Short mmCIF file of C-alpha atoms in Angstrom, two decimals:
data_model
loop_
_atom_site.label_atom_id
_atom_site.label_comp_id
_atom_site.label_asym_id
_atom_site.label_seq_id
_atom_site.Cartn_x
_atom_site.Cartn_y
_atom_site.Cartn_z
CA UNK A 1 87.57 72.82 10.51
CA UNK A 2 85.60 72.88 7.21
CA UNK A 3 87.17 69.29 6.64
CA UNK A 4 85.97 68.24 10.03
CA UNK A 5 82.75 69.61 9.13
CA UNK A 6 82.27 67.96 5.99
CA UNK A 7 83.16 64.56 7.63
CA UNK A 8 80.10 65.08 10.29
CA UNK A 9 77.94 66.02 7.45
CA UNK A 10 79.05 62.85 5.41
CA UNK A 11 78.66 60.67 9.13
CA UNK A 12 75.08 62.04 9.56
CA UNK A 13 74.38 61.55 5.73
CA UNK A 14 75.47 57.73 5.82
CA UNK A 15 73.42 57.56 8.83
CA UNK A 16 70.39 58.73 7.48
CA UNK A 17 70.58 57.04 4.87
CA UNK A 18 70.92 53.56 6.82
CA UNK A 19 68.14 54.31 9.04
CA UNK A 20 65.84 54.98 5.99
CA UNK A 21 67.00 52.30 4.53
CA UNK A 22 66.29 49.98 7.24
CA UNK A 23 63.19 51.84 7.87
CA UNK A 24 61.99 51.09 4.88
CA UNK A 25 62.98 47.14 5.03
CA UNK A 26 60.94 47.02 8.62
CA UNK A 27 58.13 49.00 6.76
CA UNK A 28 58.06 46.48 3.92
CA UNK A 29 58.42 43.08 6.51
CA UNK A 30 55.41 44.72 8.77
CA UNK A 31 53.50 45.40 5.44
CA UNK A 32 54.12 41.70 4.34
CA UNK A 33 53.09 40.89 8.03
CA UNK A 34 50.00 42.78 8.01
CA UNK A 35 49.01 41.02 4.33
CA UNK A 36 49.70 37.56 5.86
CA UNK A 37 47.61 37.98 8.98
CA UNK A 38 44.61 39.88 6.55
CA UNK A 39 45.06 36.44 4.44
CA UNK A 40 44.80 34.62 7.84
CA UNK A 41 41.77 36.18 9.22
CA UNK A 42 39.57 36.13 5.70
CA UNK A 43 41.15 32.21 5.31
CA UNK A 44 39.56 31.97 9.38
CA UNK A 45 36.58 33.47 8.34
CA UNK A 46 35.73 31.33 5.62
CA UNK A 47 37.22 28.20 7.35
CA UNK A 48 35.05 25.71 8.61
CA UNK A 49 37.07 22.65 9.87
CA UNK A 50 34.03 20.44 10.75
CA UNK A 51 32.01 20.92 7.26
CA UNK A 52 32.26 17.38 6.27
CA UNK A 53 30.59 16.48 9.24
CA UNK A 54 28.10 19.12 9.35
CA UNK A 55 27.11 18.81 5.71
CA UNK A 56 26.68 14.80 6.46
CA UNK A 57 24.35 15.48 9.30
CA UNK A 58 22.41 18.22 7.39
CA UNK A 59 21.72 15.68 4.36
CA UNK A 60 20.56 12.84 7.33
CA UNK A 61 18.33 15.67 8.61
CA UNK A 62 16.96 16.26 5.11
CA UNK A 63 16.71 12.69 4.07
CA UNK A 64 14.61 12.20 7.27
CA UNK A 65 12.19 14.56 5.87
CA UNK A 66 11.98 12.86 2.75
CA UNK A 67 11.45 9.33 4.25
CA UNK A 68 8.90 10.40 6.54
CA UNK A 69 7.12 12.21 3.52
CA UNK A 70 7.27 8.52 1.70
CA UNK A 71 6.18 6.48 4.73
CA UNK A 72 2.89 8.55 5.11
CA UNK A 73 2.26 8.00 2.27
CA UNK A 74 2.91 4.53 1.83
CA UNK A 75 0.69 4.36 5.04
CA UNK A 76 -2.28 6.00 3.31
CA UNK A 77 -1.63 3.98 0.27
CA UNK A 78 -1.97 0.79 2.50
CA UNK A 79 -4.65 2.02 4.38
CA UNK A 80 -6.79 2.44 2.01
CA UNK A 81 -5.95 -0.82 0.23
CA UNK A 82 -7.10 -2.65 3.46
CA UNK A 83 -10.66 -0.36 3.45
CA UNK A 84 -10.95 -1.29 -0.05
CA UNK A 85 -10.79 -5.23 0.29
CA UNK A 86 -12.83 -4.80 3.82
CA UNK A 87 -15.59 -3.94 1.74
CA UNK A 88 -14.96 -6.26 -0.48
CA UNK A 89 -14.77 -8.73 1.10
CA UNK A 90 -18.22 -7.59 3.28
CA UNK A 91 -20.06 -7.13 0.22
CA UNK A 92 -18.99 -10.64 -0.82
CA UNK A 93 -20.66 -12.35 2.44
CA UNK A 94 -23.33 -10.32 2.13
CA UNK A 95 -24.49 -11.48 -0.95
CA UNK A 96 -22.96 -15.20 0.04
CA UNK A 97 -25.10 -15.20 3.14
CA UNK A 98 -28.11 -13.56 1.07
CA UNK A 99 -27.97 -16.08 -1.54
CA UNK A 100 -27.93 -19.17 1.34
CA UNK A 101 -30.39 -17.95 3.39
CA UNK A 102 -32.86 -17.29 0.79
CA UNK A 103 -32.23 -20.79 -0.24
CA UNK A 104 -32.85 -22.02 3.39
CA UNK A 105 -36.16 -20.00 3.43
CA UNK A 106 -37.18 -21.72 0.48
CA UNK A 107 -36.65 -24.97 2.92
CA UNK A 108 -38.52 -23.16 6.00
CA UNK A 109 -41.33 -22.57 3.59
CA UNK A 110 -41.10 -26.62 2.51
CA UNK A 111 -41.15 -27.58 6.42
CA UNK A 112 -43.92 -25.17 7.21
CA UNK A 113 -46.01 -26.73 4.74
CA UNK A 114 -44.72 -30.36 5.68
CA UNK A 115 -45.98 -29.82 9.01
CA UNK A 116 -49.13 -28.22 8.29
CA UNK A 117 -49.89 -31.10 6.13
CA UNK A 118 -48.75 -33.53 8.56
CA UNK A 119 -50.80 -31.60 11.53
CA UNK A 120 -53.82 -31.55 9.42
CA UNK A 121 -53.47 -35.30 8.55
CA UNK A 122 -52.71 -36.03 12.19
CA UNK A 123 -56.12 -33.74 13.76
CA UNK A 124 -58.13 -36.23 11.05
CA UNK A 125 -57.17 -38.94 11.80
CA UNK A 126 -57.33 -37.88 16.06
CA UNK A 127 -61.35 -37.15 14.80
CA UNK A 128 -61.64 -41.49 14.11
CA UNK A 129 -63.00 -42.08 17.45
CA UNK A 130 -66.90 -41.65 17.38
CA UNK A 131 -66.63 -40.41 13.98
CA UNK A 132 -69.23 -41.31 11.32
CA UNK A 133 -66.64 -42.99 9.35
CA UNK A 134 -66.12 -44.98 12.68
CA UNK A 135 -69.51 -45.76 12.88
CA UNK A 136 -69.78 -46.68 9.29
CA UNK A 137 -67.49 -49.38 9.47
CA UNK A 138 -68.72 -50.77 12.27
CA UNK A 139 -72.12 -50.61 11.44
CA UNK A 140 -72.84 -50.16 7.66
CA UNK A 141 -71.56 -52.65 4.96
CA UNK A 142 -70.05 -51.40 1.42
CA UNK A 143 -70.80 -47.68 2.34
CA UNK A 144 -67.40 -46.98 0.86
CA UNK A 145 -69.25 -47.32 -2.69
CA UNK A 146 -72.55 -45.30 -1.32
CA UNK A 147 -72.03 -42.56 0.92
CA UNK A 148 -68.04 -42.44 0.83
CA UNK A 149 -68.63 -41.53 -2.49
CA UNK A 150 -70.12 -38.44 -2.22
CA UNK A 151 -69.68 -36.97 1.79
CA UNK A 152 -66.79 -34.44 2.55
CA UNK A 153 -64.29 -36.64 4.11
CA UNK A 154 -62.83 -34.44 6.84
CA UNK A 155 -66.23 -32.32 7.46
CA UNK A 156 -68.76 -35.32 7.66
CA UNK A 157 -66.63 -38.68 7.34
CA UNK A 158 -64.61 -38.05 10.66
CA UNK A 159 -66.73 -35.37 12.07
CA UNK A 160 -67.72 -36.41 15.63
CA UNK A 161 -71.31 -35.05 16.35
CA UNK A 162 -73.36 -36.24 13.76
CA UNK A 163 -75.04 -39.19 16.01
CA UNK A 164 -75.59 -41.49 13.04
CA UNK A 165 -77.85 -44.42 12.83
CA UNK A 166 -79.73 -47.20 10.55
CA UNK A 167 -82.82 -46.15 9.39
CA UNK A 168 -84.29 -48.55 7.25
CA UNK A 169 -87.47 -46.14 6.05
CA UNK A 170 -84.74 -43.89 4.38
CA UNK A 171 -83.76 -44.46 0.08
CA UNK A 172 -80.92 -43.45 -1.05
CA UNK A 173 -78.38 -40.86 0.78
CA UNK A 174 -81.12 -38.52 2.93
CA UNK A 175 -84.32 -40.07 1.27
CA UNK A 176 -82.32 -39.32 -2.54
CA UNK A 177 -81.87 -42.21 -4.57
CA UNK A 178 -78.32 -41.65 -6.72
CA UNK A 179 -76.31 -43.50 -9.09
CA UNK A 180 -72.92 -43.40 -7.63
CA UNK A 181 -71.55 -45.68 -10.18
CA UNK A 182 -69.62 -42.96 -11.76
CA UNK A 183 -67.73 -41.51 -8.80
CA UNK A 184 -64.88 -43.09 -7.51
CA UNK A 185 -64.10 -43.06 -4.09
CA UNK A 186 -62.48 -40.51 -2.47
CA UNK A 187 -62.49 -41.11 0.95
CA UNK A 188 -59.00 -41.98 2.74
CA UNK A 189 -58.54 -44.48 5.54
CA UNK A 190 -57.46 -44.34 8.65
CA UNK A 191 -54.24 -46.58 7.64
CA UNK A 192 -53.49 -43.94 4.43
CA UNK A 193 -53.58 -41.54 7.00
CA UNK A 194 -51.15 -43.06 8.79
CA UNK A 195 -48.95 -43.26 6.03
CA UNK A 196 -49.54 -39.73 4.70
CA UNK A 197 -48.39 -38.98 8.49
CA UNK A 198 -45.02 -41.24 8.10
CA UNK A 199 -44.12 -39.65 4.43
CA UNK A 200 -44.80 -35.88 5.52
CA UNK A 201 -42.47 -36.84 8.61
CA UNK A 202 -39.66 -38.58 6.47
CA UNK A 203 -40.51 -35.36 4.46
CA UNK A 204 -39.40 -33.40 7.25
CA UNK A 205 -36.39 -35.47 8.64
CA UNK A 206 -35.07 -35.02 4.94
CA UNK A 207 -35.90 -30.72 4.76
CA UNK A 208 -34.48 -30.68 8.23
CA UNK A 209 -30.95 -32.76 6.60
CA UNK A 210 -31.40 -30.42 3.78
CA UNK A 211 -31.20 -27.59 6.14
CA UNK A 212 -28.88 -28.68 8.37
CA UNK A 213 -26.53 -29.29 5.93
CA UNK A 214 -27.41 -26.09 4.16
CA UNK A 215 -26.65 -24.29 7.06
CA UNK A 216 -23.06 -25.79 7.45
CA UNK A 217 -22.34 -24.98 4.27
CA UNK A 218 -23.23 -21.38 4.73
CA UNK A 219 -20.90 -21.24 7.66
CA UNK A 220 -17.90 -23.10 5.67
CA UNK A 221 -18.54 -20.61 2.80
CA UNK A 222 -18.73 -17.16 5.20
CA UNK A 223 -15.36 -18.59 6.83
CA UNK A 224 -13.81 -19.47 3.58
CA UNK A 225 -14.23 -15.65 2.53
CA UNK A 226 -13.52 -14.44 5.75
CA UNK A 227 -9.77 -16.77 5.56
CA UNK A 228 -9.42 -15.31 2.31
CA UNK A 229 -9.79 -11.79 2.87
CA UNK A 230 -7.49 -12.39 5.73
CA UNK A 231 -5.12 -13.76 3.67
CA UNK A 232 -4.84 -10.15 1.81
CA UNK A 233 -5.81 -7.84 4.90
CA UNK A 234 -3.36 -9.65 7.78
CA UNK A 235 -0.05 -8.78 5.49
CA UNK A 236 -1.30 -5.54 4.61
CA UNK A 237 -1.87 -4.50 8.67
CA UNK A 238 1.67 -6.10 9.61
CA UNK A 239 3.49 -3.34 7.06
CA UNK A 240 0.98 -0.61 8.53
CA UNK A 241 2.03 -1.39 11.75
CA UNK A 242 5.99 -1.15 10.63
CA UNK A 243 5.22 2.10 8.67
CA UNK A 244 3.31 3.70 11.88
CA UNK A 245 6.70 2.50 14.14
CA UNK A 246 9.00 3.64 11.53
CA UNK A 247 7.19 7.36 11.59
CA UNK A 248 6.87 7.66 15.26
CA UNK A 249 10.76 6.67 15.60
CA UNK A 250 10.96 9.59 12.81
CA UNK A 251 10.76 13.04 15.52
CA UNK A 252 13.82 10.78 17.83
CA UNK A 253 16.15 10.69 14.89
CA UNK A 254 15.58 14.01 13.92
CA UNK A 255 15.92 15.54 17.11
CA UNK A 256 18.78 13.26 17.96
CA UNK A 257 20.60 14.56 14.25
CA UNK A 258 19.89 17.91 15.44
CA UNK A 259 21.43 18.21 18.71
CA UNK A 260 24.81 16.62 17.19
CA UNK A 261 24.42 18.99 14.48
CA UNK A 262 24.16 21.72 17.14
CA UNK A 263 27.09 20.31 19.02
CA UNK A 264 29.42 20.17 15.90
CA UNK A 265 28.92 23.69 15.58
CA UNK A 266 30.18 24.92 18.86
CA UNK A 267 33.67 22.84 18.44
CA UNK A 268 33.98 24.10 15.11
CA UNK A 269 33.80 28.08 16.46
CA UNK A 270 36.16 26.90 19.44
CA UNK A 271 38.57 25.35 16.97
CA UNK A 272 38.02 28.84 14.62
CA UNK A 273 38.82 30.95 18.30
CA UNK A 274 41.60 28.85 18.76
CA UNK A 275 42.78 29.75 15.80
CA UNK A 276 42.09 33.16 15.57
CA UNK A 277 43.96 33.48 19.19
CA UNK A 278 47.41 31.56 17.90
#
């Protein structure tokens, strides 16, 4: 009996031992399984299978920032550049025009005078019918070395209401005896007339040339400036035209970067589920 008995105790012994044994093996692989799948989970929460791409996108985004910060301010920079030769080039016809049209009212003021000279010359020499120098000529010989000596020319000489006549009785100029030997004459003829009349009008055919001419080259000058100018500006306006299209395209792209930013973040949490559910 006590043999039987200590054989039991030696069966149930040996058993024990084996299932504490392999306890403790199951208890180790379960611990080793429980470390892997902690590993696992911190290696899922710190994995991000679509960083490349997300970083890639996030640097367009931020580039697109620092463009558009560049082109406004290249567009300022050519904005004012264009102001700044506009004026230029406005105060430069100003003073061209200026300088041309005081020189063509210099000429105005030569015509004006032309013509008054040639209007006077011409209302004289209108006067010759019935005038006293009319009269005289017809009438009285050599008064050009009496009385033309000493009468106004364009008051008495071609004045038409003094109702002259020979008197005989009378000495001298009005009853005065003079010695005119001294004066020259300064009357004018109605044939100098004429040709005072013809030299103030060449006169005037040659301001109006003068002015004419003057005129064009006023306008050739004011469009030479104006070409040049446009020369600088035109170039200037073409880039400020591609800088304002290349800011408003600016908000499309950024949006655009944005959304397939957004986008690359929900496929990378599926693919981290996915994961996280094998």
């Amino acid at each position: 009996f006590v043999m039987q008995y200590d054989q039991s105790k030696t069966k149930l012994i040996n058993a024990y031992d084996q299932w504490r044994s392999e306890s403790d093996e199951r208890l180790q692989e379960l611990t080793a399984d429980q470390h892997r799948q902690d590993c696992s989970l911190r290696e899922l929460r710190t994995w991000h299978p679509k960083q490349e791409e997300r970083k890639a996108i996030e640097y367009d985004i931020q580039q697109i920032q620092v463009d558009e910060k560049e082109l406004v301010a290249l567009q300022a920079a050519k904005t004012s550049q264009i102001e700044q030769l506009r004026q230029e080039g406005m105060l430069q016809q100003n003073e061209t025009v200026a300088e041309y049209d005081n020189r063509l009212n210099e000429l105005d003021t030569q015509l004006a005078d032309a013509n008054k000279q040639k209007n006077k010359a011409e209302e004289v020499l209108a006067r010759l019918d019935g005038s006293l120098y009319d009269w005289l000529t017809k009438n009285i010989d050599g008064w050009e070395e009496t009385i033309g000596k000493v009468v106004d020319e364009e008051k008495i000489l071609y004045s038409q209401n003094l109702q002259p006549k020979v008197d005989s009785s009378a000495q001298g100029l009005y009853g005065i005896s003079l010695n005119l030997d001294a004066i020259e004459s300064s009357h004018r003829t109605p044939d100098e007339y004429r040709a005072i009349i013809v030299s103030f009008e060449e006169e005037l055919d040659n301001l109006r040339k003068q002015k004419f001419n003057l005129m064009e080259e006023k306008n050739r000058a004011v469009e030479k400036l104006s070409k040049h100018y446009a020369e600088k500006i035109n170039p200037l306006r073409q880039e400020l035209t591609t800088l304002r299209v290349q800011i408003s395209q600016l908000p499309a792209k950024r949006q655009d970067l944005e959304n397939r930013l957004h986008q690359i973040k929900i496929e990378e949490e599926e693919l981290i589920q996915q994961e996280h559910d094998v």
